[in-house]
Structures are given as C-alpha cells and as structure tokens.
Coordinates of C-alpha atoms in Angstrom, one line a residue:
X1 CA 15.1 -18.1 17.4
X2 CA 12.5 -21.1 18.0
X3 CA 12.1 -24.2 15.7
X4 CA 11.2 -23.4 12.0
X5 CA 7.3 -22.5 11.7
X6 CA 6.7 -21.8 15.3
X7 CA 4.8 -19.2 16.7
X8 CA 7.7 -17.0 17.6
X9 CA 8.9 -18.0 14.1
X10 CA 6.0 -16.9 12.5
X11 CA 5.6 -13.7 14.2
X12 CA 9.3 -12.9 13.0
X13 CA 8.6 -13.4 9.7
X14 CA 5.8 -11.0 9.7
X15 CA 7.6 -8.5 11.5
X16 CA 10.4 -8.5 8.8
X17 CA 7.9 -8.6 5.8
X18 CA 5.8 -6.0 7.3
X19 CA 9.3 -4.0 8.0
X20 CA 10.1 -4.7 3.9
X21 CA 7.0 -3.0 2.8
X22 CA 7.6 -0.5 4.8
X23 CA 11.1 0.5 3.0
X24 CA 9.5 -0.5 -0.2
X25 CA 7.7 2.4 0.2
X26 CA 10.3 4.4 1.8
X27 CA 11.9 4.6 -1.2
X28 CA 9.2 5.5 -3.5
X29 CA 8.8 8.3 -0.7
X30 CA 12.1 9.7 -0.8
X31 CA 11.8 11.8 -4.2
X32 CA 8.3 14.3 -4.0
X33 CA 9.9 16.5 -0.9
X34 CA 13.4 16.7 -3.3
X35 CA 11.8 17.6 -6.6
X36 CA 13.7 20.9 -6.6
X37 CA 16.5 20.1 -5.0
X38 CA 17.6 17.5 -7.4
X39 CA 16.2 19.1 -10.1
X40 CA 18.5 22.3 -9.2
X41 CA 21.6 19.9 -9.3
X42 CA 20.7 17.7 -12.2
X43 CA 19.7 21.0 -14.6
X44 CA 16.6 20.1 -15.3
X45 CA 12.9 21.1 -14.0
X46 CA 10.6 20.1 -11.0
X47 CA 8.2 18.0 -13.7
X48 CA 11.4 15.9 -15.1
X49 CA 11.7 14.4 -11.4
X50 CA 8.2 14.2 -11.0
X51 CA 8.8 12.5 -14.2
X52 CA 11.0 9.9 -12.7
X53 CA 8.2 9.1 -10.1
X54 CA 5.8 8.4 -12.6
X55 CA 8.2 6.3 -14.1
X56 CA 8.9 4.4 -11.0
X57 CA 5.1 3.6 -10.5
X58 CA 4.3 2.3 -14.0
X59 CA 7.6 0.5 -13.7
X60 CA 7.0 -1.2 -10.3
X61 CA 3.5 -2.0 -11.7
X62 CA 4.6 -4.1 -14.6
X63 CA 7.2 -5.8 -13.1
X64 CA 4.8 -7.0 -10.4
X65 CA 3.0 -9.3 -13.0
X66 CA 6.0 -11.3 -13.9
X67 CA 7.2 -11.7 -10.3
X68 CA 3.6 -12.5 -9.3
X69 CA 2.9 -14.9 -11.5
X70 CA 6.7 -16.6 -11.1
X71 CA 6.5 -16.6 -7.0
X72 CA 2.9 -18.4 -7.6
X73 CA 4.6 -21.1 -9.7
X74 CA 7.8 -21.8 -8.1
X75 CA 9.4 -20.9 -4.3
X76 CA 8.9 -17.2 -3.1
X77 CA 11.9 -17.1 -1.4
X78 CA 14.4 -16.5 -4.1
X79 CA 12.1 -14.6 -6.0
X80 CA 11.8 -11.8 -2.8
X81 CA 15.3 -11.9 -2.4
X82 CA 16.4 -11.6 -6.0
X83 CA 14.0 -7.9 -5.9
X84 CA 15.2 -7.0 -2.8
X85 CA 18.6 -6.8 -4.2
X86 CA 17.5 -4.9 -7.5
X87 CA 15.4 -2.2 -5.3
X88 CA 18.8 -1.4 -2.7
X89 CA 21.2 -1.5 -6.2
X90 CA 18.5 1.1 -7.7
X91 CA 18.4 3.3 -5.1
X92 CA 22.0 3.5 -4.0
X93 CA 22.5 4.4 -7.5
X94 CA 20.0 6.8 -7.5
X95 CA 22.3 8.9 -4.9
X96 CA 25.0 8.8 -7.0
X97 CA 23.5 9.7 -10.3
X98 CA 25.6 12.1 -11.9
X99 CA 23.1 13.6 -14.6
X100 CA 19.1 13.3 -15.0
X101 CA 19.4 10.4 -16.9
X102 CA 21.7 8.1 -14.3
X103 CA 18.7 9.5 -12.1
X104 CA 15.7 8.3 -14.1
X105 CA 17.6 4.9 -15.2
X106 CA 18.1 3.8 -11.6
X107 CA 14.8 4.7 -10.9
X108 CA 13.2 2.9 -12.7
X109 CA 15.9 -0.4 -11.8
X110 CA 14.4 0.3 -7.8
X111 CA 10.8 0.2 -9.5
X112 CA 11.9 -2.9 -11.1
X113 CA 12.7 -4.5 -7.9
X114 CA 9.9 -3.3 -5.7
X115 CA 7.4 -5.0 -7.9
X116 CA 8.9 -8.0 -7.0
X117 CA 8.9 -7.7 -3.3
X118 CA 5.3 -6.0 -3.0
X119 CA 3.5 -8.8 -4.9
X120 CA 5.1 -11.8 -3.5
X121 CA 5.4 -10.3 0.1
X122 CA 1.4 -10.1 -0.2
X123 CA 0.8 -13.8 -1.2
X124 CA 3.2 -15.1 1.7
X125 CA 2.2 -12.9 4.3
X126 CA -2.0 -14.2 3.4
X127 CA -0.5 -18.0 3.9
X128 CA 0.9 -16.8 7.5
X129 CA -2.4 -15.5 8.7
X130 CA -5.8 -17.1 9.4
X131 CA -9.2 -15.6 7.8
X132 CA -11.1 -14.3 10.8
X133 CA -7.6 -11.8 11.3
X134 CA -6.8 -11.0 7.8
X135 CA -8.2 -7.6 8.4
X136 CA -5.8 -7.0 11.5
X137 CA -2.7 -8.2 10.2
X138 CA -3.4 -6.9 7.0
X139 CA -3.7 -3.3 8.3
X140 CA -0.6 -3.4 9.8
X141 CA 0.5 -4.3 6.2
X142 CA -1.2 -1.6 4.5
X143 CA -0.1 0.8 7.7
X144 CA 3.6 -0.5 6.8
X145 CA 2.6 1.0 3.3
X146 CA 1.7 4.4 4.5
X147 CA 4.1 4.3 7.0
X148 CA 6.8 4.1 4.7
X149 CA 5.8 6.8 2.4
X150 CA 5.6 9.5 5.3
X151 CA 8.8 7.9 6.4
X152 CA 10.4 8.1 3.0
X153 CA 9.1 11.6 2.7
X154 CA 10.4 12.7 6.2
X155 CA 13.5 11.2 5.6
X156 CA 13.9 13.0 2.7
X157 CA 13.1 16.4 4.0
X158 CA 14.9 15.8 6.9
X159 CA 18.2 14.2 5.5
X160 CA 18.0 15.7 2.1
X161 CA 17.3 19.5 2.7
X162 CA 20.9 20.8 2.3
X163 CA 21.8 17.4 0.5
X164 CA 19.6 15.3 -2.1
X165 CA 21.7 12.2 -2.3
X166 CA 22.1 11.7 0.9
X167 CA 18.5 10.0 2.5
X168 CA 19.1 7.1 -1.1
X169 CA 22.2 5.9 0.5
X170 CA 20.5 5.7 3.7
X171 CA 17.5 3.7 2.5
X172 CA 19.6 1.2 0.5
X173 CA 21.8 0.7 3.9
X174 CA 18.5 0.2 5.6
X175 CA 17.5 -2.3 2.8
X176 CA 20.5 -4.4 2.9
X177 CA 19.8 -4.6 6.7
X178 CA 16.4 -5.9 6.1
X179 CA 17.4 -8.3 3.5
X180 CA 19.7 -9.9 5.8
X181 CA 17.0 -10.2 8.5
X182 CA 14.5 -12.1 5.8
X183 CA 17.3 -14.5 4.7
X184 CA 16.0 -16.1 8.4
X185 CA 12.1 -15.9 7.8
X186 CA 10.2 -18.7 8.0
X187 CA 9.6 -21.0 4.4
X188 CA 5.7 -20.6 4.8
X189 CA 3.7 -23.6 2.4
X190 CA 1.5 -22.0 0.3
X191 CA -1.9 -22.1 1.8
X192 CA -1.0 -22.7 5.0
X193 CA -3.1 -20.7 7.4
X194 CA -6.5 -21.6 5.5
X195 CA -8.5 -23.5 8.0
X196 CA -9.4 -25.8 5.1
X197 CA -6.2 -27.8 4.0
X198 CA -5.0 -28.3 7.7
X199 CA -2.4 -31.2 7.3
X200 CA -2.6 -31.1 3.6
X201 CA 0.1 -30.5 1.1
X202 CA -1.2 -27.8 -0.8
X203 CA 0.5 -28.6 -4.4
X204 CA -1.3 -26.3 -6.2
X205 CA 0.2 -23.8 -8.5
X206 CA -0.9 -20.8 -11.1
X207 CA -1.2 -21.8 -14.7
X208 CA -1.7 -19.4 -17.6
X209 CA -5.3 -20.3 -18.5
X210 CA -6.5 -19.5 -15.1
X211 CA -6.6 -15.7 -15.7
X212 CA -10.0 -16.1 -17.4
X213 CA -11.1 -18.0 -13.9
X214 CA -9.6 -15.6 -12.2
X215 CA -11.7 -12.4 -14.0
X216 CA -14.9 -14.9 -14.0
X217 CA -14.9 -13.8 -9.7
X218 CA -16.5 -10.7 -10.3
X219 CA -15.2 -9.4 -6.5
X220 CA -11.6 -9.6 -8.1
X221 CA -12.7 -7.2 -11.2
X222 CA -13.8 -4.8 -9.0
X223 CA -11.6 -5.0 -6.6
X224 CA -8.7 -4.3 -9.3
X225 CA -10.4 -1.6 -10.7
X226 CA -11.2 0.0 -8.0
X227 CA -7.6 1.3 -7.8
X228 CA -7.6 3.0 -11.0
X229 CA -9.5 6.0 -9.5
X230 CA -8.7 6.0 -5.8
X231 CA -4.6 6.0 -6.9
X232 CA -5.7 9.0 -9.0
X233 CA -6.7 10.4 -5.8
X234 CA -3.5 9.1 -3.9
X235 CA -0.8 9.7 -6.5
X236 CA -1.8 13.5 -6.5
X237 CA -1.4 13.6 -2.5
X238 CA 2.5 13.0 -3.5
X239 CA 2.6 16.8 -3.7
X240 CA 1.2 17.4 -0.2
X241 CA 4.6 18.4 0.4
X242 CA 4.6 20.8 -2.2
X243 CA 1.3 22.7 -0.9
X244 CA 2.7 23.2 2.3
X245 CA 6.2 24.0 1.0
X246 CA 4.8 26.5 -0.8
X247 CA 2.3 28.2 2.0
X248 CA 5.8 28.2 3.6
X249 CA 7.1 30.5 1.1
X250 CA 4.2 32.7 0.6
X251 CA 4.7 33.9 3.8
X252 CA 8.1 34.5 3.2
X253 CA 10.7 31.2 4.5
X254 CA 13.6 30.7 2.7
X255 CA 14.1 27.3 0.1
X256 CA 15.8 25.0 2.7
X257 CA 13.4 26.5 5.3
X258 CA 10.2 25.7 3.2
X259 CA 11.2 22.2 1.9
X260 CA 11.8 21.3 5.8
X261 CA 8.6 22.7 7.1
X262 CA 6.9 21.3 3.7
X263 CA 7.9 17.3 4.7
X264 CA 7.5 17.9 7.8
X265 CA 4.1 19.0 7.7
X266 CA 2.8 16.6 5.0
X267 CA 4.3 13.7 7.7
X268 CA 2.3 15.1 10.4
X269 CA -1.1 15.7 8.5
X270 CA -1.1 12.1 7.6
X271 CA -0.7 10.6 10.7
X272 CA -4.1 9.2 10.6
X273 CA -3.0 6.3 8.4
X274 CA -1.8 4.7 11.4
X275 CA -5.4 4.1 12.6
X276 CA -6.2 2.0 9.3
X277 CA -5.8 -0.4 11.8
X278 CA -9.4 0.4 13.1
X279 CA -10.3 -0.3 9.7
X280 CA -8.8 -3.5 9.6
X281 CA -11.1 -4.0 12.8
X282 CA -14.4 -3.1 11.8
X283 CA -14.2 -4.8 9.1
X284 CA -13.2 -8.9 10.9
X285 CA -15.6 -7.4 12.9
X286 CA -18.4 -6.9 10.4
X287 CA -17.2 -9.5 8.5
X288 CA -18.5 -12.2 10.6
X289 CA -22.0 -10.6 10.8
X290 CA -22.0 -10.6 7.2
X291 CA -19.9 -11.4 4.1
X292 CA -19.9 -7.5 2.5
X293 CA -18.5 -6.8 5.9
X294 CA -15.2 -5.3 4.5
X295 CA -15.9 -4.4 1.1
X296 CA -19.0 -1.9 3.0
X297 CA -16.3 -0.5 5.0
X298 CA -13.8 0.5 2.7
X299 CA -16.4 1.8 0.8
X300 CA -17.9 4.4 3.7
X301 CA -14.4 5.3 4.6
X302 CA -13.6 6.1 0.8
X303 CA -16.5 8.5 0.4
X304 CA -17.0 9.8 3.8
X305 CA -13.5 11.5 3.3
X306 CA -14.2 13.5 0.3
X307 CA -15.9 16.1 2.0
X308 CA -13.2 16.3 4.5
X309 CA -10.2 16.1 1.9
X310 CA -11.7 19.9 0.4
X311 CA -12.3 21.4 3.6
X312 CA -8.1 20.0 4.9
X313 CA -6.9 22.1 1.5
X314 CA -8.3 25.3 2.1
X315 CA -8.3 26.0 5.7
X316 CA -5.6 28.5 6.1
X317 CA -2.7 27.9 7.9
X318 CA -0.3 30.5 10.1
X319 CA 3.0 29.0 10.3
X320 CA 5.7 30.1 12.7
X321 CA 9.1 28.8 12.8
X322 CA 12.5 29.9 13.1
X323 CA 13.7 30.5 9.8
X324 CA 17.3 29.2 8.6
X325 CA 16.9 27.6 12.2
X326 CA 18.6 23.8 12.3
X327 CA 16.8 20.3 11.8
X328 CA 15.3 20.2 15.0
X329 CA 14.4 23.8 15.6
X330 CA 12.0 23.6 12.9
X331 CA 10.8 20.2 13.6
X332 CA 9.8 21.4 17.1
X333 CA 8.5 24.6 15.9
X334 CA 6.0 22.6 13.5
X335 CA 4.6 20.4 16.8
X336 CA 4.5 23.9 18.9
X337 CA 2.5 25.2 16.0
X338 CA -0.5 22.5 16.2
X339 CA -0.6 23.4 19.8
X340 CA -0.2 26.8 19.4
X341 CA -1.7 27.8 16.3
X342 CA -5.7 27.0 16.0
X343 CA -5.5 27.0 11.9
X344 CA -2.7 24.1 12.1
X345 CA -4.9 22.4 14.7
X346 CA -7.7 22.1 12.6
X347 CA -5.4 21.0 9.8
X348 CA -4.4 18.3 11.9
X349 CA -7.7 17.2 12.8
X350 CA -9.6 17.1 9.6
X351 CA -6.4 15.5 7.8
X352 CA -6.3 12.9 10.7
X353 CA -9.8 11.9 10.0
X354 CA -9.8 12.0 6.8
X355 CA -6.9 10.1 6.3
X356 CA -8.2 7.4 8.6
X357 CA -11.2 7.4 6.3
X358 CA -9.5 6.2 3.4
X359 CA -7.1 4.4 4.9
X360 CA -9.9 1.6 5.7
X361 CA -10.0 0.2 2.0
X362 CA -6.3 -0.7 2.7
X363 CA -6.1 -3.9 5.0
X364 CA -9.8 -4.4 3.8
X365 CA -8.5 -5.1 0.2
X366 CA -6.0 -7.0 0.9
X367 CA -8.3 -9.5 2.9
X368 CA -10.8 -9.6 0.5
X369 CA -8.3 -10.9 -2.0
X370 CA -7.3 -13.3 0.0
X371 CA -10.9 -14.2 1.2
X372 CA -12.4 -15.1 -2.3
X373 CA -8.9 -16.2 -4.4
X374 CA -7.2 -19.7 -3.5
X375 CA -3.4 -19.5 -2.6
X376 CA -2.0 -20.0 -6.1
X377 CA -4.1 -16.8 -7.1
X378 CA -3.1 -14.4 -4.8
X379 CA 0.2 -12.9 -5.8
X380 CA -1.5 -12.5 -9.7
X381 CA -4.4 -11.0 -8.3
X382 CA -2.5 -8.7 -6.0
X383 CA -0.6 -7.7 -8.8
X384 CA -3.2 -6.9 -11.5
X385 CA -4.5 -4.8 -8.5
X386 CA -1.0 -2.9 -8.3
X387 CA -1.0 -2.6 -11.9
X388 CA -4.4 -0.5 -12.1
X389 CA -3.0 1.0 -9.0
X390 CA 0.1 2.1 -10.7
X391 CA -1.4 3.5 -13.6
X392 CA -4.0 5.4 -11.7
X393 CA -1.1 6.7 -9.0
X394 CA 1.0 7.6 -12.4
X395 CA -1.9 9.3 -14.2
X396 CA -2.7 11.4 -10.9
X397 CA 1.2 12.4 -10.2
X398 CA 1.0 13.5 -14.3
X399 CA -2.7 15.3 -14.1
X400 CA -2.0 16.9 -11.1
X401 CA 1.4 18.6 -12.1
X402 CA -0.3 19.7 -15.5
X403 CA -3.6 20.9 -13.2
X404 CA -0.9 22.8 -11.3
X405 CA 0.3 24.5 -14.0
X406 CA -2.6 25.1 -15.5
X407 CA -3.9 26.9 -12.2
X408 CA -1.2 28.8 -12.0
X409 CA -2.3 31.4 -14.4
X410 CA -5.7 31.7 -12.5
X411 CA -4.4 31.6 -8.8
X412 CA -1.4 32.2 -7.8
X413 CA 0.6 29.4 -5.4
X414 CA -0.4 27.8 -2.8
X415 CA -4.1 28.5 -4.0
X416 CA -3.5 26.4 -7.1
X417 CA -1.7 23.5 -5.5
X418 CA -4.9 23.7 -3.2
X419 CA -7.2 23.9 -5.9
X420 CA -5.6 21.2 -7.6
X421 CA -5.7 18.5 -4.9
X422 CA -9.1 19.1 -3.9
X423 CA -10.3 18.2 -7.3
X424 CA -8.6 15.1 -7.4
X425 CA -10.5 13.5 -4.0
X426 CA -13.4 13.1 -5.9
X427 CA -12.2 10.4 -7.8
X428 CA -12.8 8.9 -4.3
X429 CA -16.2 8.8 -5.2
X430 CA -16.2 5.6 -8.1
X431 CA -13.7 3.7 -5.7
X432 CA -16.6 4.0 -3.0
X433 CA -19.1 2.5 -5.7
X434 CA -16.8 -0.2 -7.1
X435 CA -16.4 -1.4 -3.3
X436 CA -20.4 -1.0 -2.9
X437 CA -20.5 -3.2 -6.1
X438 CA -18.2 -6.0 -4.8
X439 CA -20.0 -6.3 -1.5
X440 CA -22.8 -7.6 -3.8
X441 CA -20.7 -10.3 -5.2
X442 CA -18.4 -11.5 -2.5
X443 CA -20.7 -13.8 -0.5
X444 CA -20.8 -15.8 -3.7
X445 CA -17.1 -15.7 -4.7
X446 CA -16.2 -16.7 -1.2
X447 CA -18.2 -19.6 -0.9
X448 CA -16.7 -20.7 -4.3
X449 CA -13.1 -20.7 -3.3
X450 CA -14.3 -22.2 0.4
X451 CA -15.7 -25.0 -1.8
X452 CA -13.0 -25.7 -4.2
X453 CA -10.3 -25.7 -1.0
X454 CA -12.4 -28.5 1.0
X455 CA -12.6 -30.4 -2.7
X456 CA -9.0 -29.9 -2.6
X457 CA -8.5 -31.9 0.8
X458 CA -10.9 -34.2 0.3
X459 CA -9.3 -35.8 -2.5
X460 CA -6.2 -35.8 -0.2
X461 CA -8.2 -37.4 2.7
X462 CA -11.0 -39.9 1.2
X463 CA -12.7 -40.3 4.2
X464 CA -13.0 -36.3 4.0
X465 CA -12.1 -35.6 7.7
X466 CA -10.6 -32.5 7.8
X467 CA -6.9 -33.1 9.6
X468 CA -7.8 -36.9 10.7
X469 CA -10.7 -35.3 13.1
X470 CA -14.3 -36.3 13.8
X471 CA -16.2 -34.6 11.2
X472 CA -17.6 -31.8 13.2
X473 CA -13.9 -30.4 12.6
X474 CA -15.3 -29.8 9.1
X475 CA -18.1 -28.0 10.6
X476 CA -16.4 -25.9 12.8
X477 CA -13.4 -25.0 9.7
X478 CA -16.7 -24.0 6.8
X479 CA -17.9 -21.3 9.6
X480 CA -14.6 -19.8 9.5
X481 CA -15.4 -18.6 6.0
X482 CA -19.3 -19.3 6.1
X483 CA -20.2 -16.5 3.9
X484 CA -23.7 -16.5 5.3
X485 CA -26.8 -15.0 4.1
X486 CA -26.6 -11.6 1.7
X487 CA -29.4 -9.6 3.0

C-alpha cells in the first residue's frame, strides 16, 4: 500500500467504501426472494416478513440522522466502523433466529447499523472526489447500491432456496471481510477534494441551528423530497421476485423451482442499473454546459421510464426450465431462455432500458448534494434524503402487498402482482417534477456554497491566494463550480 492519501491510497479507499455499500444493500436484499420460505419455518405469513422489511427501512432511515449528524461533528472513522459491526451482528443473528420475533428484532439491529454506514460512507466518499467527477464516481456509488440489492436477492435465491438461513451467515462473513479491509482506508479531511480550500484546514463542523440553513437551499428540499415518491416506486419493485415467481408457478414449477427462477429472473431484468453509470456521465457532461445539467437528467430518465415500466409488467413471458433441476441447471436455462424465447427477450430489453432510465437520478443526486451543501452538511443532508427515502420505500413495500391482495379477488396471480406494480411507476412522475423544480434553483444554491467555501479560505489566507498561487489559481478553482448563466 502507498503513503497515506496517495493516489493508490485514495483509489483503495473508494474501492472498499464502494464495496461496503454494496453489502449494505446485500443485506437488505437477502429477504423479498425468502418471504415464504422463512415465513414457512417461522409459522407465520408472507406479509409478517415483508413486515420485517419494512421495518428494516424505517429503521435504517432513522438511525441515519443520528449517525449523520455525529460523523459531521466528530471523526467518521469510528462512527463507520461502530455500524459496520452492528449491521454483520444483525444479520448473522438474523440466520439464526429461532422464532418470528428473534427474526424481526435482528432486523431491525442490521437496519440500525446500515444507517450508520450509508450516511457517513456518502459524506467521506464526496471529500475523496473532485466536482467536475462527482457524477462518475458517484454512479459507481449508486451502481454499488443496485448492485447489491440484485446481489442480495440472487444470493438469496440462489443460497437460500432449500435453506433460508443460509445466504445471512454468508453476508455477515462477507461483512466482517470488508470491515477488516476499511480498518486500512485512508483518513480523508473533511472537504478535501473541493477545489476551493486547497491547503486549508477545513475546521468546520455541523451545529444544530444549521438545519434551518440547511432547508433555506431550496435544491436540498427538493431533492429530499423527491424520494418520497420515486422510493414508493422502488420499494414496490422488492416484489419483482414475486411476479416472476409466481408466472413460474402458473405454468406449473414446483416452490423451490419457482423461487429459483423468480430471483433469478428479477437479477437479470435489472441489469440495466449497471449503466447508471452513463447517467453519471451525461450529467458531468451537461453539467458544465449548464448548472440544471444533472438535476434535468435525472428528471428525463425518471419519467421517460414510466411508459416502459407498464409495458415490462405485462408482456408475457414463456419460461422453460428443467424443473427440480439443480442450481445451475436452472440458472443456465433462464440465460438460454432470453436467447431462446422472444417474450423473455423483450422482457430483457424494455426492463434494461427502463431500469437505466431511472437509474440516472442515482449518482445525479448524490452529486447535487454535494454540489450545493458545504462538507459539514453533507452526511445530514444525505440522511434527511434517506429518511424520506425510507419512508417512501416502506410505504411502497406496505401499499403494494395490500394492492396485491386487494387484486387478488379481481385477477388472479401473476395478473395482480402485474397489475399492482405497474400502478406504482407512476409515482415516477412527481419525482420527475421535483428534479425539474430543483434544476430551477441549483445555479443559485451552488454559487452560494462556492462563495461561502472561498470566504472560508480567505480568512485562512489574507492575502486570498488560493494554495499560496498567483491569483489566477482562484480563477481557474471558481470555474470548477462556475454555476453559469440559467437560461
């Protein structure tokens, strides 16, 4: 390993925090493809596990505050170690809860945890990275995100379809590993990759009265709000494994057979999430034309997918696959079928697209947080964000299973899983306006914070050159974040 903040250093650390948020998500992954199986075994129905998901979101979401605010005050490091522990002693318990209520307690413990890792992880990873590539880095640390759920849900399917417990002892094995590999991160300053307090000691830290001046950037109240509806949208794609395991059973698979093809499938259909990174792209790229660059972005991408979201849940599918065949069989059978059958196909490809869509406004929110807060801000605003996010992916887990059910006595499964989802995309449609909204505002919160950061260093350098340079350096470090003209 090279000398403490070097380049290799650095690109470490964001490997291992982007690998983190990742298994963050694994483990809130792990459960949807399992809600009968450990229902079955605990005694109790499919809606109490769904139950314990919804638990684990609202859970997460409130702990993020305290952890937020705390790793904005004080050193990070502890704090993202001290969560990282909780989350791997949650979920190891989880496979070895003994009764529904062991289950739902260690749960919410693993949700206690990851709120602590999600919201700090954010503000360190936007000190390691410089604004004109906060959209690329940043997509690889929303693509961690979605990465980890399909992993956690493939996982599950795949390790868990003859035996629950066994894919939350794997995770928390993985977690320990990763927790090891952070203890060797580099001890990034706060601030440290804005162009604007090069050489300076950023000293700066959150205090309780600056929640008002945070809410006063009008960006930051729609960009937390945003979440409530779009996470509707999202929390109800958690049963994507359901829908498929059930089109599985309709045409006649077996239980073990159904809950295999259903992960596997949902993994497959959402491989589009892996291009957010072109998101990420367009919108440094637009970005530096003009300040709504990214918040325009993620708002096409949000809306643009609606359409395609209804079309991906009613195109039929023919699946054939060995049944009661092993692991593998039925893993290969599912790949055959997108070559072979022309209804998966055109699954694949509308599901692809579509999930690129909407996987835009990921590494575009992220950036925009960072764009228009200061350093100290960051982790709060982050986690007021994941708090509206919660709620909305809790309230979408909970409508969704009650629209189910509702369905149920009109059509018959899968038509009312697929029903059900494709009413819940077009709460897509107020996310797209709230990001249309903020792209009015950000040129002036940006400039703001870009303002206040170069008041910061001057007072730290009174002959305001910007790291001891000529002061064209000062020139060259405002069109970084130049917000530009609004037109």
């Amino acid at each position: 390993m090279t000398s403490r903040g070097g380049s290799v250093h650095r690109a470490y650390s964001v490997v291992v925090f982007v690998i983190l948020a990742a298994l963050d998500n694994v483990a809130i992954g792990l459960v949807p493809p399992l809600y009968g199986s450990i229902g079955a075994d605990l005694g109790v129905s499919e809606g109490h596990i769904a139950l314990a998901t919804t638990t684990m979101f609202l859970v997460s979401a409130f702990a993020a505050i305290g952890f937020a605010y705390v790793g904005d005050r004080t050193d990070r490091k502890p704090v993202l170690i001290v969560g990282t522990v909780i989350w791997v002693a949650g979920t190891a318990w989880s496979g070895l809860a003994g009764d529904y209520g062991q289950f739902l307690a260690s749960q919410a413990v693993a949700a206690f945890g990851l709120g602590g890792v999600a919201s700090v992880s954010f503000s360190v990873v936007s000190d390691l990275i410089s604004p004109r590539r906060r959209g690329l880095v940043m997509s690889f640390w929303g693509l961690s995100q979605g990465v980890g759920t399909l992993a956690g849900t493939l996982v599950g399917g795949i390790l868990g379809h003859d035996d629950w417990r066994r894919p939350f002892l794997f995770a928390s094995a993985a977690g320990v590993v990763a927790l090891l590999a952070y203890l060797f991160t580099y001890s990034v300053p706060r601030g440290d990759s804005q162009p604007e307090l090069a050489g300076v000691d950023y000293e700066e830290r959150i205090h309780h009265e600056d929640l008002p001046v945070i809410l006063k950037r009008r960006t930051n109240v729609w960009l937390i709000l945003q979440g409530g509806t779009a996470q509707i949208a999202f929390g109800s794609m958690v049963w994507l494994p359901v829908l498929f395991r059930a089109r599985a059973e309709d045409q006649g698979y077996t239980t073990g057979t159904a809950v295999l093809i259903g992960s596997v499938f949902a993994t497959v259909f959402q491989l589009g999430a892996a291009l957010s990174i072109l998101g990420g792209l367009a919108g440094d790229r637009l970005q530096r034309r003009t300040p709504r660059g990214r918040a325009l972005v993620a708002s096409v991408g949000v809306l643009a997918a609606v359409p395609l979201y209804v079309v991906l849940f009613f195109v039929p599918m023919k699946i054939t696959v060995p049944d009661g065949a092993g692991t593998g069989a039925v893993i290969s059978g599912v790949f055959t079928n997108v070559l072979t059958e022309p209804t998966v196909g055109i699954c694949l490809a509308v599901a692809v697209v579509a999930v690129m869509l909407t996987s835009a406004n990921s590494p575009n929110w992220f950036a925009m947080i960072a764009d228009v807060n200061p350093p100290q801000h960051r982790g709060t605003v982050y986690s007021l964000g994941n708090l509206i996010n919660g709620a909305g992916r809790a309230g979408g887990n909970v409508l969704v299973a009650v629209a189910f059910a509702s369905l149920a006595g009109a059509f018959p499964p899968p038509l009312n899983y697929a029903v059900g989802l494709a009413a819940f995309q077009f709460f897509f449609i107020p996310t797209g306006i709230m990001y249309w909204l903020a792209s009015r505002t950000v040129a002036k919160d940006m400039a703001e914070t870009h303002t206040a950061l170069l008041a910061v260093a001057s007072e730290h350098r009174p002959d305001r050159h910007i790291g001891g340079d000529q002061p064209a350096r000062v020139q060259r470090l405002a069109a970084q974040q130049d917000p530009g003209p609004t037109g």
